[in-house]
PDB file of C-alpha atoms and ligand atoms in Angstrom:
ATOM      1  CA  MET A 174     182.670 157.937  46.990  1.00  0.00           C
ATOM      2  CA  THR A 175     180.524 158.248  50.088  1.00  0.00           C
ATOM      3  CA  ALA A 176     178.190 161.141  49.979  1.00  0.00           C
ATOM      4  CA  SER A 177     178.913 163.717  52.838  1.00  0.00           C
ATOM      5  CA  LEU A 178     176.340 163.779  55.600  1.00  0.00           C
ATOM      6  CA  GLN A 179     176.211 167.323  57.156  1.00  0.00           C
ATOM      7  CA  HIS A 180     172.117 167.330  58.126  1.00  0.00           C
ATOM      8  CA  ILE A 181     170.078 164.685  59.759  1.00  0.00           C
ATOM      9  CA  ALA A 182     166.408 165.220  60.301  1.00  0.00           C
ATOM     10  CA  ILE A 183     164.164 163.421  62.549  1.00  0.00           C
ATOM     11  CA  ILE A 184     160.579 162.720  62.680  1.00  0.00           C
ATOM     12  CA  MET A 185     160.636 161.293  66.657  1.00  0.00           C
ATOM     13  CA  ASP A 186     157.387 159.148  66.175  1.00  0.00           C
ATOM     14  CA  GLY A 187     155.831 156.505  68.388  1.00  0.00           C
ATOM     15  CA  ASN A 188     156.191 157.816  71.757  1.00  0.00           C
ATOM     16  CA  GLY A 189     152.206 157.298  72.771  1.00  0.00           C
ATOM     17  CA  ARG A 190     152.345 153.486  71.321  1.00  0.00           C
ATOM     18  CA  TRP A 191     155.601 152.934  73.359  1.00  0.00           C
ATOM     19  CA  ALA A 192     153.525 153.904  76.390  1.00  0.00           C
ATOM     20  CA  LYS A 193     150.531 151.851  75.411  1.00  0.00           C
ATOM     21  CA  ALA A 194     152.398 148.632  74.842  1.00  0.00           C
ATOM     22  CA  ARG A 195     153.807 149.117  78.404  1.00  0.00           C
ATOM     23  CA  GLY A 196     150.069 149.903  79.896  1.00  0.00           C
ATOM     24  CA  LEU A 197     151.258 153.552  80.591  1.00  0.00           C
ATOM     25  CA  PRO A 198     149.621 156.670  79.526  1.00  0.00           C
ATOM     26  CA  ARG A 199     150.701 158.452  76.485  1.00  0.00           C
ATOM     27  CA  THR A 200     152.319 161.123  78.489  1.00  0.00           C
ATOM     28  CA  GLU A 201     154.776 158.749  80.009  1.00  0.00           C
ATOM     29  CA  GLY A 202     155.687 158.194  76.261  1.00  0.00           C
ATOM     30  CA  HIS A 203     156.448 161.943  75.829  1.00  0.00           C
ATOM     31  CA  ARG A 204     158.493 162.209  79.018  1.00  0.00           C
ATOM     32  CA  GLN A 205     160.720 159.271  78.051  1.00  0.00           C
ATOM     33  CA  GLY A 206     161.162 160.580  74.374  1.00  0.00           C
ATOM     34  CA  ALA A 207     162.491 164.039  75.784  1.00  0.00           C
ATOM     35  CA  LYS A 208     165.209 161.730  77.394  1.00  0.00           C
ATOM     36  CA  THR A 209     165.981 160.139  74.084  1.00  0.00           C
ATOM     37  CA  VAL A 210     166.312 163.367  72.327  1.00  0.00           C
ATOM     38  CA  THR A 211     168.999 164.297  75.029  1.00  0.00           C
ATOM     39  CA  GLN A 212     170.948 160.977  74.140  1.00  0.00           C
ATOM     40  CA  ILE A 213     170.737 161.370  70.205  1.00  0.00           C
ATOM     41  CA  LEU A 214     171.635 164.677  70.263  1.00  0.00           C
ATOM     42  CA  GLU A 215     174.980 163.863  71.936  1.00  0.00           C
ATOM     43  CA  ALA A 216     175.434 160.945  69.725  1.00  0.00           C
ATOM     44  CA  ILE A 217     175.001 163.038  66.616  1.00  0.00           C
ATOM     45  CA  GLN A 218     177.313 165.672  67.536  1.00  0.00           C
ATOM     46  CA  LYS A 219     179.771 162.991  68.476  1.00  0.00           C
ATOM     47  CA  ARG A 220     179.702 161.906  65.068  1.00  0.00           C
ATOM     48  CA  ASN A 221     180.342 165.285  63.698  1.00  0.00           C
ATOM     49  CA  ILE A 222     177.535 166.135  62.197  1.00  0.00           C
ATOM     50  CA  LYS A 223     176.791 169.705  62.106  1.00  0.00           C
ATOM     51  CA  TYR A 224     173.029 170.122  61.696  1.00  0.00           C
ATOM     52  CA  VAL A 225     169.863 168.274  63.200  1.00  0.00           C
ATOM     53  CA  THR A 226     166.364 169.088  62.760  1.00  0.00           C
ATOM     54  CA  LEU A 227     163.935 167.531  65.414  1.00  0.00           C
ATOM     55  CA  TYR A 228     160.132 167.471  64.569  1.00  0.00           C
ATOM     56  CA  ALA A 229     158.947 167.567  67.851  1.00  0.00           C
ATOM     57  CA  PHE A 230     155.225 169.083  67.195  1.00  0.00           C
ATOM     58  CA  SER A 231     153.197 169.561  64.240  1.00  0.00           C
ATOM     59  CA  THR A 232     150.684 172.176  63.705  1.00  0.00           C
ATOM     60  CA  GLU A 233     148.264 169.228  63.164  1.00  0.00           C
ATOM     61  CA  ASN A 234     149.275 167.905  66.841  1.00  0.00           C
ATOM     62  CA  TRP A 235     147.320 170.990  68.406  1.00  0.00           C
ATOM     63  CA  LYS A 236     144.008 168.658  67.837  1.00  0.00           C
ATOM     64  CA  ARG A 237     145.034 166.504  70.670  1.00  0.00           C
ATOM     65  CA  PRO A 238     143.287 165.938  73.711  1.00  0.00           C
ATOM     66  CA  PRO A 239     144.030 169.080  75.847  1.00  0.00           C
ATOM     67  CA  GLU A 240     145.639 167.021  78.513  1.00  0.00           C
ATOM     68  CA  GLU A 241     148.325 165.641  76.214  1.00  0.00           C
ATOM     69  CA  VAL A 242     148.804 169.337  74.533  1.00  0.00           C
ATOM     70  CA  SER A 243     149.241 170.396  77.907  1.00  0.00           C
ATOM     71  CA  THR A 244     151.922 167.863  79.018  1.00  0.00           C
ATOM     72  CA  LEU A 245     153.695 168.285  75.948  1.00  0.00           C
ATOM     73  CA  LEU A 246     153.931 172.331  76.626  1.00  0.00           C
ATOM     74  CA  ASN A 247     154.960 171.504  80.071  1.00  0.00           C
ATOM     75  CA  LEU A 248     157.902 169.208  78.630  1.00  0.00           C
ATOM     76  CA  PHE A 249     158.896 171.899  76.413  1.00  0.00           C
ATOM     77  CA  ARG A 250     158.994 174.531  78.997  1.00  0.00           C
ATOM     78  CA  GLN A 251     161.318 172.228  80.914  1.00  0.00           C
ATOM     79  CA  TYR A 252     163.457 171.354  77.998  1.00  0.00           C
ATOM     80  CA  LEU A 253     163.956 174.770  76.810  1.00  0.00           C
ATOM     81  CA  LYS A 254     164.792 176.043  80.652  1.00  0.00           C
ATOM     82  CA  GLU A 255     167.069 173.346  81.283  1.00  0.00           C
ATOM     83  CA  ASP A 256     168.549 170.957  78.574  1.00  0.00           C
ATOM     84  CA  LEU A 257     168.747 173.504  76.038  1.00  0.00           C
ATOM     85  CA  THR A 258     170.968 176.020  78.142  1.00  0.00           C
ATOM     86  CA  GLN A 259     173.221 172.946  78.915  1.00  0.00           C
ATOM     87  CA  LEU A 260     173.632 173.157  74.847  1.00  0.00           C
ATOM     88  CA  GLN A 261     175.156 176.594  75.007  1.00  0.00           C
ATOM     89  CA  LYS A 262     178.232 175.390  76.438  1.00  0.00           C
ATOM     90  CA  ASN A 263     178.972 173.145  73.586  1.00  0.00           C
ATOM     91  CA  SER A 264     178.485 175.907  71.032  1.00  0.00           C
ATOM     92  CA  VAL A 265     175.373 174.693  69.539  1.00  0.00           C
ATOM     93  CA  ARG A 266     173.054 177.109  67.819  1.00  0.00           C
ATOM     94  CA  ILE A 267     169.393 176.674  68.525  1.00  0.00           C
ATOM     95  CA  HIS A 268     166.976 177.496  65.661  1.00  0.00           C
ATOM     96  CA  PHE A 269     163.074 177.285  66.203  1.00  0.00           C
ATOM     97  CA  ILE A 270     160.920 176.535  63.000  1.00  0.00           C
ATOM     98  CA  GLY A 271     157.193 176.771  62.963  1.00  0.00           C
ATOM     99  CA  ASP A 272     154.449 179.113  63.965  1.00  0.00           C
ATOM    100  CA  ARG A 273     155.641 180.259  67.467  1.00  0.00           C
ATOM    101  CA  SER A 274     152.625 182.773  67.620  1.00  0.00           C
ATOM    102  CA  LYS A 275     150.434 179.478  68.773  1.00  0.00           C
ATOM    103  CA  PHE A 276     152.509 179.055  72.080  1.00  0.00           C
ATOM    104  CA  PRO A 277     151.831 180.425  75.550  1.00  0.00           C
ATOM    105  CA  LYS A 278     154.103 184.081  75.962  1.00  0.00           C
ATOM    106  CA  ASP A 279     156.375 182.356  78.153  1.00  0.00           C
ATOM    107  CA  ILE A 280     157.348 179.572  75.710  1.00  0.00           C
ATOM    108  CA  GLN A 281     157.629 182.205  72.963  1.00  0.00           C
ATOM    109  CA  LYS A 282     159.967 184.227  75.324  1.00  0.00           C
ATOM    110  CA  GLU A 283     162.195 181.444  75.974  1.00  0.00           C
ATOM    111  CA  MET A 284     162.175 180.457  71.962  1.00  0.00           C
ATOM    112  CA  ASN A 285     163.613 184.102  71.629  1.00  0.00           C
ATOM    113  CA  LYS A 286     165.973 184.201  74.537  1.00  0.00           C
ATOM    114  CA  LEU A 287     167.705 180.807  73.164  1.00  0.00           C
ATOM    115  CA  GLU A 288     168.078 181.787  69.746  1.00  0.00           C
ATOM    116  CA  TYR A 289     169.515 185.285  70.737  1.00  0.00           C
ATOM    117  CA  GLU A 290     171.947 183.788  72.997  1.00  0.00           C
ATOM    118  CA  THR A 291     173.230 181.054  70.905  1.00  0.00           C
ATOM    119  CA  CYS A 292     173.124 183.103  67.811  1.00  0.00           C
ATOM    120  CA  SER A 293     177.266 183.504  67.835  1.00  0.00           C
ATOM    121  CA  CYS A 294     177.525 179.435  68.157  1.00  0.00           C
ATOM    122  CA  ASP A 295     178.430 177.840  65.163  1.00  0.00           C
ATOM    123  CA  LYS A 296     180.108 174.205  65.913  1.00  0.00           C
ATOM    124  CA  TYR A 297     176.497 172.676  65.586  1.00  0.00           C
ATOM    125  CA  HIS A 298     173.151 173.685  64.890  1.00  0.00           C
ATOM    126  CA  LEU A 299     169.964 172.285  66.613  1.00  0.00           C
ATOM    127  CA  VAL A 300     166.730 173.346  64.497  1.00  0.00           C
ATOM    128  CA  LEU A 301     163.530 172.485  66.555  1.00  0.00           C
ATOM    129  CA  ALA A 302     160.126 172.166  64.558  1.00  0.00           C
ATOM    130  CA  LEU A 303     157.652 173.260  66.852  1.00  0.00           C
ATOM    131  CA  SER A 304     154.187 174.076  66.035  1.00  0.00           C
ATOM    132  CA  TYR A 305     155.651 173.488  62.376  1.00  0.00           C
ATOM    133  CA  SER A 306     154.031 172.165  59.383  1.00  0.00           C
ATOM    134  CA  GLY A 307     155.778 172.343  55.746  1.00  0.00           C
ATOM    135  CA  ARG A 308     152.383 173.649  54.156  1.00  0.00           C
ATOM    136  CA  ASP A 309     151.939 176.302  57.011  1.00  0.00           C
ATOM    137  CA  GLU A 310     155.523 177.322  56.335  1.00  0.00           C
ATOM    138  CA  LEU A 311     154.865 177.598  52.703  1.00  0.00           C
ATOM    139  CA  THR A 312     151.803 179.356  53.154  1.00  0.00           C
ATOM    140  CA  ARG A 313     153.451 181.897  55.400  1.00  0.00           C
ATOM    141  CA  ALA A 314     156.458 182.170  52.826  1.00  0.00           C
ATOM    142  CA  VAL A 315     154.099 182.819  49.904  1.00  0.00           C
ATOM    143  CA  THR A 316     152.491 185.633  52.047  1.00  0.00           C
ATOM    144  CA  LYS A 317     155.259 187.299  52.462  1.00  0.00           C
ATOM    145  CA  VAL A 318     156.315 187.246  48.635  1.00  0.00           C
ATOM    146  CA  ALA A 319     152.890 188.221  47.554  1.00  0.00           C
ATOM    147  CA  LEU A 320     153.296 191.286  50.218  1.00  0.00           C
ATOM    148  CA  GLN A 321     156.591 192.339  48.444  1.00  0.00           C
ATOM    149  CA  VAL A 322     154.971 192.165  44.786  1.00  0.00           C
ATOM    150  CA  LYS A 323     152.101 194.304  46.394  1.00  0.00           C
ATOM    151  CA  LYS A 324     154.741 197.041  47.770  1.00  0.00           C
ATOM    152  CA  GLY A 325     156.255 196.989  44.265  1.00  0.00           C
ATOM    153  CA  LEU A 326     159.468 195.667  45.880  1.00  0.00           C
ATOM    154  CA  LEU A 327     159.447 192.463  43.554  1.00  0.00           C
ATOM    155  CA  SER A 328     157.982 191.792  39.888  1.00  0.00           C
ATOM    156  CA  PRO A 329     156.504 188.645  39.394  1.00  0.00           C
ATOM    157  CA  SER A 330     159.073 187.560  36.739  1.00  0.00           C
ATOM    158  CA  ASP A 331     161.791 187.935  39.356  1.00  0.00           C
ATOM    159  CA  ILE A 332     160.542 185.027  41.529  1.00  0.00           C
ATOM    160  CA  SER A 333     162.696 182.339  41.440  1.00  0.00           C
ATOM    161  CA  GLU A 334     163.442 179.300  44.197  1.00  0.00           C
ATOM    162  CA  LYS A 335     165.749 181.794  46.165  1.00  0.00           C
ATOM    163  CA  THR A 336     162.826 184.033  46.469  1.00  0.00           C
ATOM    164  CA  ILE A 337     160.706 181.203  48.232  1.00  0.00           C
ATOM    165  CA  GLU A 338     163.938 179.835  50.136  1.00  0.00           C
ATOM    166  CA  LYS A 339     164.752 183.143  51.685  1.00  0.00           C
ATOM    167  CA  GLU A 340     160.928 183.409  53.332  1.00  0.00           C
ATOM    168  CA  LEU A 341     161.455 180.043  54.702  1.00  0.00           C
ATOM    169  CA  ASP A 342     161.722 179.539  58.441  1.00  0.00           C
ATOM    170  CA  THR A 343     164.556 177.367  57.392  1.00  0.00           C
ATOM    171  CA  ILE A 344     166.692 180.251  55.897  1.00  0.00           C
ATOM    172  CA  GLY A 345     170.449 179.971  55.936  1.00  0.00           C
ATOM    173  CA  ILE A 346     170.163 176.247  57.117  1.00  0.00           C
ATOM    174  CA  PRO A 347     171.520 173.769  54.415  1.00  0.00           C
ATOM    175  CA  ASN A 348     168.545 171.041  53.247  1.00  0.00           C
ATOM    176  CA  PRO A 349     168.744 167.603  55.149  1.00  0.00           C
ATOM    177  CA  ASP A 350     170.842 164.764  53.884  1.00  0.00           C
ATOM    178  CA  LEU A 351     169.145 162.015  55.691  1.00  0.00           C
ATOM    179  CA  MET A 352     165.607 161.883  57.114  1.00  0.00           C
ATOM    180  CA  ILE A 353     164.766 159.461  59.644  1.00  0.00           C
ATOM    181  CA  ARG A 354     161.329 158.353  60.916  1.00  0.00           C
ATOM    182  CA  THR A 355     160.682 156.321  63.802  1.00  0.00           C
ATOM    183  CA  SER A 356     158.150 153.775  64.509  1.00  0.00           C
ATOM    184  CA  GLY A 357     157.636 151.983  61.351  1.00  0.00           C
ATOM    185  CA  GLU A 358     155.261 154.920  59.705  1.00  0.00           C
ATOM    186  CA  GLN A 359     156.448 155.698  56.116  1.00  0.00           C
ATOM    187  CA  ARG A 360     155.276 159.045  55.567  1.00  0.00           C
ATOM    188  CA  ILE A 361     156.136 162.749  55.864  1.00  0.00           C
ATOM    189  CA  SER A 362     153.272 164.134  58.076  1.00  0.00           C
ATOM    190  CA  ASN A 363     153.906 167.773  56.615  1.00  0.00           C
ATOM    191  CA  PHE A 364     157.672 167.711  57.379  1.00  0.00           C
ATOM    192  CA  LEU A 365     159.666 170.049  55.829  1.00  0.00           C
ATOM    193  CA  LEU A 366     157.885 169.578  52.254  1.00  0.00           C
ATOM    194  CA  TRP A 367     160.274 171.908  50.262  1.00  0.00           C
ATOM    195  CA  GLN A 368     163.438 170.949  52.026  1.00  0.00           C
ATOM    196  CA  LEU A 369     163.479 167.228  51.694  1.00  0.00           C
ATOM    197  CA  ALA A 370     163.105 167.396  48.108  1.00  0.00           C
ATOM    198  CA  TYR A 371     166.732 165.332  47.521  1.00  0.00           C
ATOM    199  CA  SER A 372     166.984 163.844  51.198  1.00  0.00           C
ATOM    200  CA  GLU A 373     167.673 160.355  51.458  1.00  0.00           C
ATOM    201  CA  MET A 374     164.946 158.472  53.639  1.00  0.00           C
ATOM    202  CA  TYR A 375     165.408 155.959  56.244  1.00  0.00           C
ATOM    203  CA  PHE A 376     162.160 154.440  58.269  1.00  0.00           C
ATOM    204  CA  SER A 377     163.538 152.753  61.507  1.00  0.00           C
ATOM    205  CA  SER A 378     160.599 150.553  62.977  1.00  0.00           C
ATOM    206  CA  VAL A 379     161.671 151.160  66.423  1.00  0.00           C
ATOM    207  CA  TYR A 380     159.436 153.667  68.738  1.00  0.00           C
ATOM    208  CA  TRP A 381     161.091 157.102  69.466  1.00  0.00           C
ATOM    209  CA  PRO A 382     161.728 156.272  73.221  1.00  0.00           C
ATOM    210  CA  ASP A 383     163.534 153.090  72.313  1.00  0.00           C
ATOM    211  CA  PHE A 384     165.903 154.682  69.648  1.00  0.00           C
ATOM    212  CA  THR A 385     169.687 154.259  70.405  1.00  0.00           C
ATOM    213  CA  GLU A 386     172.886 155.225  69.307  1.00  0.00           C
ATOM    214  CA  GLU A 387     173.446 151.861  67.493  1.00  0.00           C
ATOM    215  CA  GLU A 388     169.830 152.327  65.647  1.00  0.00           C
ATOM    216  CA  LEU A 389     171.184 155.866  64.693  1.00  0.00           C
ATOM    217  CA  ASP A 390     174.481 154.248  62.979  1.00  0.00           C
ATOM    218  CA  LYS A 391     172.104 151.763  61.127  1.00  0.00           C
ATOM    219  CA  ALA A 392     170.779 154.693  59.602  1.00  0.00           C
ATOM    220  CA  ILE A 393     173.976 156.408  58.802  1.00  0.00           C
ATOM    221  CA  GLU A 394     175.366 153.224  57.390  1.00  0.00           C
ATOM    222  CA  ALA A 395     172.142 152.868  55.021  1.00  0.00           C
ATOM    223  CA  TYR A 396     172.743 156.431  54.012  1.00  0.00           C
ATOM    224  CA  LYS A 397     176.444 155.709  53.139  1.00  0.00           C
ATOM    225  CA  SER A 398     175.393 153.171  50.715  1.00  0.00           C
ATOM    226  CA  ARG A 399     172.831 155.159  48.770  1.00  0.00           C
ATOM    227  CA  ASP A 400     173.684 156.628  45.137  1.00  0.00           C
ATOM    228  CA  ARG A 401     172.441 160.298  45.222  1.00  0.00           C
ATOM    229  CA  ARG A 402     172.097 161.463  41.664  1.00  0.00           C
ATOM    230  CA  PHE A 403     169.684 164.875  42.319  1.00  0.00           C
ATOM    231  CA  GLY A 404     168.264 163.993  38.689  1.00  0.00           C
ATOM    232  CA  GLY A 405     171.421 163.905  37.186  1.00  0.00           C
ATOM    233  CA  ILE A 406     173.657 160.957  35.579  1.00  0.00           C
ATOM    234  CA  LYS A 407     176.788 159.100  37.141  1.00  0.00           C
TER     235      LYS A 407
HETATM  236  C1  IPE B 605     155.719 161.280  68.618  1.00  0.00           C
HETATM  237  O1  IPE B 605     154.809 160.654  69.215  1.00  0.00           O
HETATM  238  C2  IPE B 605     155.418 162.675  69.413  1.00  0.00           C
HETATM  239  C3  IPE B 605     154.424 163.891  68.999  1.00  0.00           C
HETATM  240  C4  IPE B 605     153.825 163.840  67.818  1.00  0.00           C
HETATM  241  C5  IPE B 605     154.105 165.028  69.724  1.00  0.00           C
HETATM  242  P1  IPE B 605     153.379 160.086  69.000  1.00  0.00           P
HETATM  243  O2  IPE B 605     152.561 161.164  70.203  1.00  0.00           O
HETATM  244  O3  IPE B 605     152.767 160.739  67.564  1.00  0.00           O
HETATM  245  O4  IPE B 605     153.172 158.807  69.175  1.00  0.00           O
HETATM  246  P2  IPE B 605     152.311 157.634  68.442  1.00  0.00           P
HETATM  247  O5  IPE B 605     152.481 157.753  67.324  1.00  0.00           O
HETATM  248  O6  IPE B 605     150.765 157.962  68.888  1.00  0.00           O
HETATM  249  O7  IPE B 605     152.717 156.537  68.956  1.00  0.00           O
HETATM  250  C1  IPE B 606     154.438 163.661  63.068  1.00  0.00           C
HETATM  251  O1  IPE B 606     154.083 162.771  63.998  1.00  0.00           O
HETATM  252  C2  IPE B 606     154.945 165.065  64.021  1.00  0.00           C
HETATM  253  C3  IPE B 606     155.837 164.727  64.920  1.00  0.00           C
HETATM  254  C4  IPE B 606     156.567 163.637  64.992  1.00  0.00           C
HETATM  255  C5  IPE B 606     156.256 165.805  65.789  1.00  0.00           C
HETATM  256  P1  IPE B 606     152.417 162.169  63.950  1.00  0.00           P
HETATM  257  O2  IPE B 606     152.278 161.099  64.919  1.00  0.00           O
HETATM  258  O3  IPE B 606     151.601 163.671  64.370  1.00  0.00           O
HETATM  259  O4  IPE B 606     151.882 161.846  62.500  1.00  0.00           O
HETATM  260  P2  IPE B 606     150.738 161.011  62.111  1.00  0.00           P
HETATM  261  O5  IPE B 606     149.333 161.439  62.476  1.00  0.00           O
HETATM  262  O6  IPE B 606     150.933 159.293  62.405  1.00  0.00           O
HETATM  263  O7  IPE B 606     150.829 161.325  60.547  1.00  0.00           O
HETATM  264 MG1   MG B 607     152.771 159.523  65.994  1.00  0.00          MG
END
């Protein structure tokens, strides 16, 4: 039986190398990468996959040169204001995961507004990981659990996986079935450390700006041939 596929998570990597290979500045790669986001989102939704999570900016990416960070912030601004507003029409609910307090106030405002305005959409869900890292998310979650214990609302012996899950940024979102990373790197780079526990991994050698619907289908085909056992036997 083919395993169901309701959530794809993508590490969109390789924008800088795509640009370098063409003698262009890294920032051009990010601009081209933003166009790929729109195309791939459409392709995923056309295939009736309800959830997609995109890793767009990690907590570690803040240490890149200021010019690159500033180009990325401008691209997010533009994307939040123009492209995402379009998505609302297709009944896409938007979620942001990560530490949004690190962003300039106008971007934070736009994020809150988009989440609020799409909160009753439920055909598709788009989860954008911005200033996100799995360790940071887990650290923030553990802090919240510790506070509940300190206040006497929770006893340490009652802490379960559910207690932690409820404090993660991804509350209410099912775990990814398939994780795709582009650009040939085969690592997680601090993405969804908790949620990827039993996800199937697919690594594409294509740089993100070159990722196409055909490449997406290759990943989906590979997923369909996997045997998911979740630690059990078949
Ligand atoms: C992914 O592409 C986008 C971000 C991390 C913001 P990179 O910018 O990491 O591109 P490479 O990996 O250097 O080619
Ligand atoms: C991971 O890519 C983060 C995003 C794609 C947003 P990086 O390019 O930052 O990861 P490393 O440095 O190659 O591990
Ligand atoms: Mg990279």
